[in-house]
XYZ file of C-alpha atoms in Angstrom:
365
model
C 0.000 0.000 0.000
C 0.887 3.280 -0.754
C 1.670 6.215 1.870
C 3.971 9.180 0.698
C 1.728 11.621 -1.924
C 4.960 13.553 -3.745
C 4.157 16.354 -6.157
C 5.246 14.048 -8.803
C 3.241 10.996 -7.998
C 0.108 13.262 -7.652
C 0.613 14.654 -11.160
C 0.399 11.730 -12.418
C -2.546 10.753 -10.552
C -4.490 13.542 -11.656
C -3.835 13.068 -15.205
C -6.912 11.711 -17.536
C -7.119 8.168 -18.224
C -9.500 6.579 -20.358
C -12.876 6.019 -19.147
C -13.637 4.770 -16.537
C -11.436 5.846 -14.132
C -12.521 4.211 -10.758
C -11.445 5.522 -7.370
C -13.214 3.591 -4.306
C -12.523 5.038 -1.014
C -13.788 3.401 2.682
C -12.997 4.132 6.091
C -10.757 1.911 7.735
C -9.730 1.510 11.778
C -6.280 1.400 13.403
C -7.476 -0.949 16.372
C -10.143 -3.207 18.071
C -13.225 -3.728 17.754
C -13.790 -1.121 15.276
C -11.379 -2.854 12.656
C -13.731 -6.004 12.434
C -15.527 -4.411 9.990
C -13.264 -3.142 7.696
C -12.747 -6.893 5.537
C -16.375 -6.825 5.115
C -16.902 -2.925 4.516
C -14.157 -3.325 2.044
C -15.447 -5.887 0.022
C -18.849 -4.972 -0.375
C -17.814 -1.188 -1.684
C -15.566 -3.075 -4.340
C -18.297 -5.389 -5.231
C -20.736 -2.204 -5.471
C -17.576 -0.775 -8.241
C -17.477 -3.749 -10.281
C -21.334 -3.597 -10.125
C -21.368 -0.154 -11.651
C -18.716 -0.951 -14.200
C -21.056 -4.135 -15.482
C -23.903 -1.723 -16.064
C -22.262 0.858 -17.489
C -23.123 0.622 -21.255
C -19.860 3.392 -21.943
C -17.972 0.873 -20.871
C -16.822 -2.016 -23.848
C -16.429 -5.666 -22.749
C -12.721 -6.156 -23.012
C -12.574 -3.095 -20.706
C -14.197 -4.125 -18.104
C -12.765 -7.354 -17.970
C -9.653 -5.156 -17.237
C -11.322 -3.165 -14.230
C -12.607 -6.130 -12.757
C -9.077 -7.985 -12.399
C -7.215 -4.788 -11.889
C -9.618 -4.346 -8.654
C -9.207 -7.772 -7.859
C -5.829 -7.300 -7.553
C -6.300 -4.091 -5.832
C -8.241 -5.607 -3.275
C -5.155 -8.715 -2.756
C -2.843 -5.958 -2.021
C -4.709 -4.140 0.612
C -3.397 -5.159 4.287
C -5.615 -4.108 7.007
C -3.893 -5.176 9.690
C -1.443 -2.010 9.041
C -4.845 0.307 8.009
C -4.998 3.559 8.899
C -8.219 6.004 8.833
C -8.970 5.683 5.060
C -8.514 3.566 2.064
C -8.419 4.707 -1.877
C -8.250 2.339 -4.174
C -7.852 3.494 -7.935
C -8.218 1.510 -10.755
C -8.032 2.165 -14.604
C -7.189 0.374 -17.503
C -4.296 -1.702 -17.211
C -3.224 -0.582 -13.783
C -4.215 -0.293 -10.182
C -2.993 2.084 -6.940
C -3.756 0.815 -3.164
C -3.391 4.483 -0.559
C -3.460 4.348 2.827
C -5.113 7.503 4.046
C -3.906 8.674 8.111
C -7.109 10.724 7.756
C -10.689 9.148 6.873
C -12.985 9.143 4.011
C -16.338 8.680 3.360
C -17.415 5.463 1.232
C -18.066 5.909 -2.128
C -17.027 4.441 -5.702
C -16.930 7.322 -8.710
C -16.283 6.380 -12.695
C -14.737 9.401 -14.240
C -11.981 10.435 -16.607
C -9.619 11.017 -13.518
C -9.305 9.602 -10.370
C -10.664 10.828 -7.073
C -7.264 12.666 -5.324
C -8.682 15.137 -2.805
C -9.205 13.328 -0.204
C -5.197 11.900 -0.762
C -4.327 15.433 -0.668
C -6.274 16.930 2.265
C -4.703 12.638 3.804
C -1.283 14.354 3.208
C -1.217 18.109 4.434
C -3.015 16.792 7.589
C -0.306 14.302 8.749
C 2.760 17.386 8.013
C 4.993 15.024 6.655
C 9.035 15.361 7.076
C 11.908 13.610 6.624
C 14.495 12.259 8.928
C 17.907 11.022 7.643
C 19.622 8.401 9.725
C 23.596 8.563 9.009
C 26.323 6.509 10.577
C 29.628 5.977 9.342
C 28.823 2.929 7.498
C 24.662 3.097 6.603
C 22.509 6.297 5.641
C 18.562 5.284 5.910
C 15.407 7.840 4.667
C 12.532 8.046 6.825
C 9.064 8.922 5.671
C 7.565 10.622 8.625
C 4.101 11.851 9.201
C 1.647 12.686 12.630
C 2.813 9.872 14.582
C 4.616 7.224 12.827
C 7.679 7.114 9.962
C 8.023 4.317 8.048
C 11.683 3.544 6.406
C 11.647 4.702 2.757
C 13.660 3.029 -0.351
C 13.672 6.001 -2.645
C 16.445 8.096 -4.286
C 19.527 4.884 -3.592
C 18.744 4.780 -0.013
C 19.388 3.021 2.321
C 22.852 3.781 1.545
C 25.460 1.274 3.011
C 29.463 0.276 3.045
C 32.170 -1.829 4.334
C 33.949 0.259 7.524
C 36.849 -2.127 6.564
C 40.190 -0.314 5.024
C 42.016 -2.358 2.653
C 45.003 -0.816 3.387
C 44.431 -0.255 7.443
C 47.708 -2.427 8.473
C 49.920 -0.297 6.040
C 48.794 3.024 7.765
C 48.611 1.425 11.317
C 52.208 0.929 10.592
C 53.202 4.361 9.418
C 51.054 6.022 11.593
C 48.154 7.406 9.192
C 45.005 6.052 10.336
C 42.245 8.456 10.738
C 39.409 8.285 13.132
C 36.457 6.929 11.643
C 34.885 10.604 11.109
C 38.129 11.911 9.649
C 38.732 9.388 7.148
C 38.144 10.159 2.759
C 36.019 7.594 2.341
C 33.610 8.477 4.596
C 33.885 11.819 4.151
C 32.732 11.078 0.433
C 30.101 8.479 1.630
C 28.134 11.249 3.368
C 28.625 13.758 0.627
C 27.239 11.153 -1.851
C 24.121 10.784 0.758
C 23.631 14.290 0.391
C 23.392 14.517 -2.965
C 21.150 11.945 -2.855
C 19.174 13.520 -0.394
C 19.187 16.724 -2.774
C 17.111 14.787 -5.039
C 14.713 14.016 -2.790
C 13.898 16.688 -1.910
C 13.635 18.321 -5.232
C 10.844 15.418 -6.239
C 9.402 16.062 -2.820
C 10.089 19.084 -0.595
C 9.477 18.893 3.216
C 11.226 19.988 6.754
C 13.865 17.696 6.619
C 15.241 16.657 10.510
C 18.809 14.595 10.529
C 19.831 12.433 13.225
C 23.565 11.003 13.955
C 26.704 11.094 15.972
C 27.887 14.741 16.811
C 31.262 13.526 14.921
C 28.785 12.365 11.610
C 26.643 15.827 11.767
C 29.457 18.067 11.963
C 31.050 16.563 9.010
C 27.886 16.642 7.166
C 27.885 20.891 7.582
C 31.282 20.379 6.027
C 30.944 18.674 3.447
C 26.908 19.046 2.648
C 24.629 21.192 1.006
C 21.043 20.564 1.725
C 21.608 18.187 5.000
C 23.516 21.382 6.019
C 20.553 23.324 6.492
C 17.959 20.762 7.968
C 17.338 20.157 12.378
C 20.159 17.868 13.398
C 19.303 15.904 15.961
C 22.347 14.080 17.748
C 21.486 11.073 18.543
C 23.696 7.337 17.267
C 22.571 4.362 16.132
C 19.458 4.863 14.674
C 20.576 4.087 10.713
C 20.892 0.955 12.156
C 17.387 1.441 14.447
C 14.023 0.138 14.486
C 10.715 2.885 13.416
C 10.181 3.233 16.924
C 13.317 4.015 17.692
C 13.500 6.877 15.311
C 10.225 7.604 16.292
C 11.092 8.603 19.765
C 13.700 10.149 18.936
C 11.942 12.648 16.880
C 8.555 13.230 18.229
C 9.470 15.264 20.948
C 11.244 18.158 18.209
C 8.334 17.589 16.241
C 5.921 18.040 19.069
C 6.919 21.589 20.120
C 7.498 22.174 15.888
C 3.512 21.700 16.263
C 2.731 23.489 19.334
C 4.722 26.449 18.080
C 3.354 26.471 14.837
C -0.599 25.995 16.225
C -0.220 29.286 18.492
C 1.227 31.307 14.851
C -2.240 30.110 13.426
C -4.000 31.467 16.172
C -2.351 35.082 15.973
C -2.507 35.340 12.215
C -6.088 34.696 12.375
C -6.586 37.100 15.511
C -4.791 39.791 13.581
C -7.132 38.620 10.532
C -9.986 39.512 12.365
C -8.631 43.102 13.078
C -8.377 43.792 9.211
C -11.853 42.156 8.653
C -9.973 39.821 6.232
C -11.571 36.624 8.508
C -13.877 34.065 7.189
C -15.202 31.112 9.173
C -17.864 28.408 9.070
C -18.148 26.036 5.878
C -20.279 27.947 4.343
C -18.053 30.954 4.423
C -14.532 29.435 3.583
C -16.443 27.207 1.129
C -17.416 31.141 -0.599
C -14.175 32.493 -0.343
C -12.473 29.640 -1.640
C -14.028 28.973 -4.731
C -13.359 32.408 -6.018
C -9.300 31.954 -4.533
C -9.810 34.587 -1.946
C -8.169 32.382 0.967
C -4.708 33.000 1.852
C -4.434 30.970 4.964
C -6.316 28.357 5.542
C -6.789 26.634 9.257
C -8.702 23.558 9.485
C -9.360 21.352 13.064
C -7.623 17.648 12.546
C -10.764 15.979 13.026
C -13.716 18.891 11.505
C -16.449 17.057 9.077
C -19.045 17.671 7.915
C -21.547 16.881 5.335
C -23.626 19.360 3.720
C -25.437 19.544 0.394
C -25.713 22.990 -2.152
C -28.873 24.582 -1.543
C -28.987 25.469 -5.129
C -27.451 28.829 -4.686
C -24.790 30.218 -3.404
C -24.656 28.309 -0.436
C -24.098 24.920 1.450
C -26.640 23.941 4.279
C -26.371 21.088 6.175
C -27.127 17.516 5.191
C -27.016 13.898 6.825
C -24.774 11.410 5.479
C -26.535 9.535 2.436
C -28.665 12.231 1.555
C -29.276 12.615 -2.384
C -26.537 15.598 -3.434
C -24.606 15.209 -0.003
C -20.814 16.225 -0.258
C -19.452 14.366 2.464
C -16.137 15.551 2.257
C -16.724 19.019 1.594
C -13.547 20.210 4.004
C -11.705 17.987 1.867
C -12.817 20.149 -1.339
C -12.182 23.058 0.325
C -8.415 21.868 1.091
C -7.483 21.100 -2.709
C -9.474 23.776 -3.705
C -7.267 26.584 -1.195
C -3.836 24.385 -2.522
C -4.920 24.725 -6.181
C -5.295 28.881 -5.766
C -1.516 28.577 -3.816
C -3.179 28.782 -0.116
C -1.100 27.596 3.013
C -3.252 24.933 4.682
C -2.580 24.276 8.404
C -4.236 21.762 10.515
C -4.953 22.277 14.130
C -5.563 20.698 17.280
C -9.302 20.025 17.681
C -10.743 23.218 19.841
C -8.150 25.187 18.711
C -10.566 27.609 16.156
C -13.112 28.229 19.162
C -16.063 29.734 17.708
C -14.987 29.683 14.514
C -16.462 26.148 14.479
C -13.738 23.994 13.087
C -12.596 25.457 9.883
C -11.398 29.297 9.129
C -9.436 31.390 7.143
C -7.343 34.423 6.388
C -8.030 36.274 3.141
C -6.339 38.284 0.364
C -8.460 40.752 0.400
């Protein structure tokens, strides 16, 4: 299953494919008892997708035998016993996509000439996702990290590894010219290599990038790198050679107080917002503002929904889940929709918009 959304990869994904393009989302459950019915939930909204692809009559024969395996072996990759909040499964003609979503979805199954990708986007700018390079003399790992997990990444030639042993150690022993670990060519060039790597990373996909390692390994790094020279080192050994938890810990308290700092900037900039009259808040009233690219800052609580339906005009009212024209994941419009017009989008703690009931924003004008 797929977690990390790069600019790249969502390019792609929102490129048109020829009809039908199917995206099926569900909600999904980290933990007991609510996870029982996820197999079952699952399985029934892929069924309900391969019965909308059968009666479709845009849809030729030979096609649809296509969507119907490619979902079938969407639906063999899936592992719930490592789901999240939200599932997206996208499937077109000759190929297939399985996203793990850390935020959740409501259930639905669309046919269209591109797939579905909000809800992956608003899934990604929720969870703030970073970087953490591990380096050690001998092994460089890449670490996707998100709200409160990272997950060890194999992009860009990483993990990057090598043999501590010198061939010619005994010669320089004897004369004298052995270097330290930390002072030695090779490794000097290993890490420089790792941050070139790491250069391309981050050019594919930019984030806050935090570095952890031996004081000896992070100091040589500002010597010798370029982009690694500029990122939140962390000193702390051992972990290119550690466990996800063990990075974990290790970062989560930095990344704690990043958050903390950063929800109490939100709360000024909107204060000062209100000053100006350049404040909008409510659904309704973001919703407004962001559809003619207005927004300039938009906050959003982690866990806000709500589903409303357009009353026709120039307004949503509220609806109940299931309703006929319901837009379940309206806040999840509104979050592609303020990204699309070059918005900031910040999520929140819950509580933190106080009456500005769970979603506001900062305009242009």
């Amino acid at each position: 299953m797929e977690h990390a959304l790069s600019p790249a990869t969502l390019t792609k994904l929102r490129r048109p494919r020829p009809y039908p393009a199917v995206s099926v989302l569900t909600p999904t459950h980290r933990r007991e008892p609510d996870n029982a019915q996820d197999p079952v939930r699952l399985r029934n909204v892929v069924a309900e997708a391969k019965k909308q692809i059968e009666s479709d009559p845009a849809v030729t024969r030979e096609r649809r035998t296509d969507l119907v395996q490619q979902l079938d072996q969407a639906l063999a990759e899936v592992d719930l016993a490592h789901a999240e909040e939200g599932l997206a499964i996208f499937a077109a003609p000759g190929e297939h996509q399985v996203w793990s979503l850390a935020r959740t979805v409501p259930e639905r199954v669309v046919l269209s000439d591109t797939f579905l990708t909000r809800n992956l986007v608003a899934a990604q700018v929720s969870e703030r996702p970073f970087w953490v390079l591990a380096v050690s003399a001998d092994r460089v790992t890449l670490w996707d990290g998100g709200a409160d997990r990272v997950i060890e990444e194999r992009i860009g030639g990483f993990p990057r590894t090598r043999s501590l042993e010198d061939p010619n150690a005994e010669r320089k022993e004897r004369i004298g010219d052995l270097p330290s670990t930390f002072r030695d060519e090779r490794t000097k060039h290993f890490l420089r290599d790792a941050d070139t790597a790491m250069s391309a990373v981050l050019r594919e996909d930019p984030r806050p990038l935090y570095i952890t390692g031996e004081t000896a390994a992070l100091s040589l790094l500002d010597e010798a790198g370029t982009v690694t020279k500029d990122a939140t080192h962390i000193p702390h050994g051992g972990l290119a050679h550690g466990t996800p938890e063990a990075v974990w810990q290790a970062i989560r308290p930095l990344i704690s107080a990043e958050e903390r700092r950063d929800t109490d900037a939100v709360a000024r900039e909107l204060e000062s917002a209100r000053g100006r009259k350049e404040f909008a808040a409510g659904v309704d009233e973001v919703w407004q503002n962001a559809t003619q690219a207005r927004i300039r800052l938009l906050a959003v609580e982690e866990n806000y929904r709500v589903t409303v339906r357009d009353d026709g005009g120039d307004h949503l009212i509220p609806a109940e889940s299931g309703d006929l024209d319901a837009r379940e994941d309206i806040v999840d419009e509104i979050v592609e929709q303020c990204l699309e017009t070059g918005a900031e989008v910040r999520f929140v703690p819950d509580g933190s918009l106080g009456d500005a009931k769970g979603i506001a924003g900062v305009l242009r004008y």
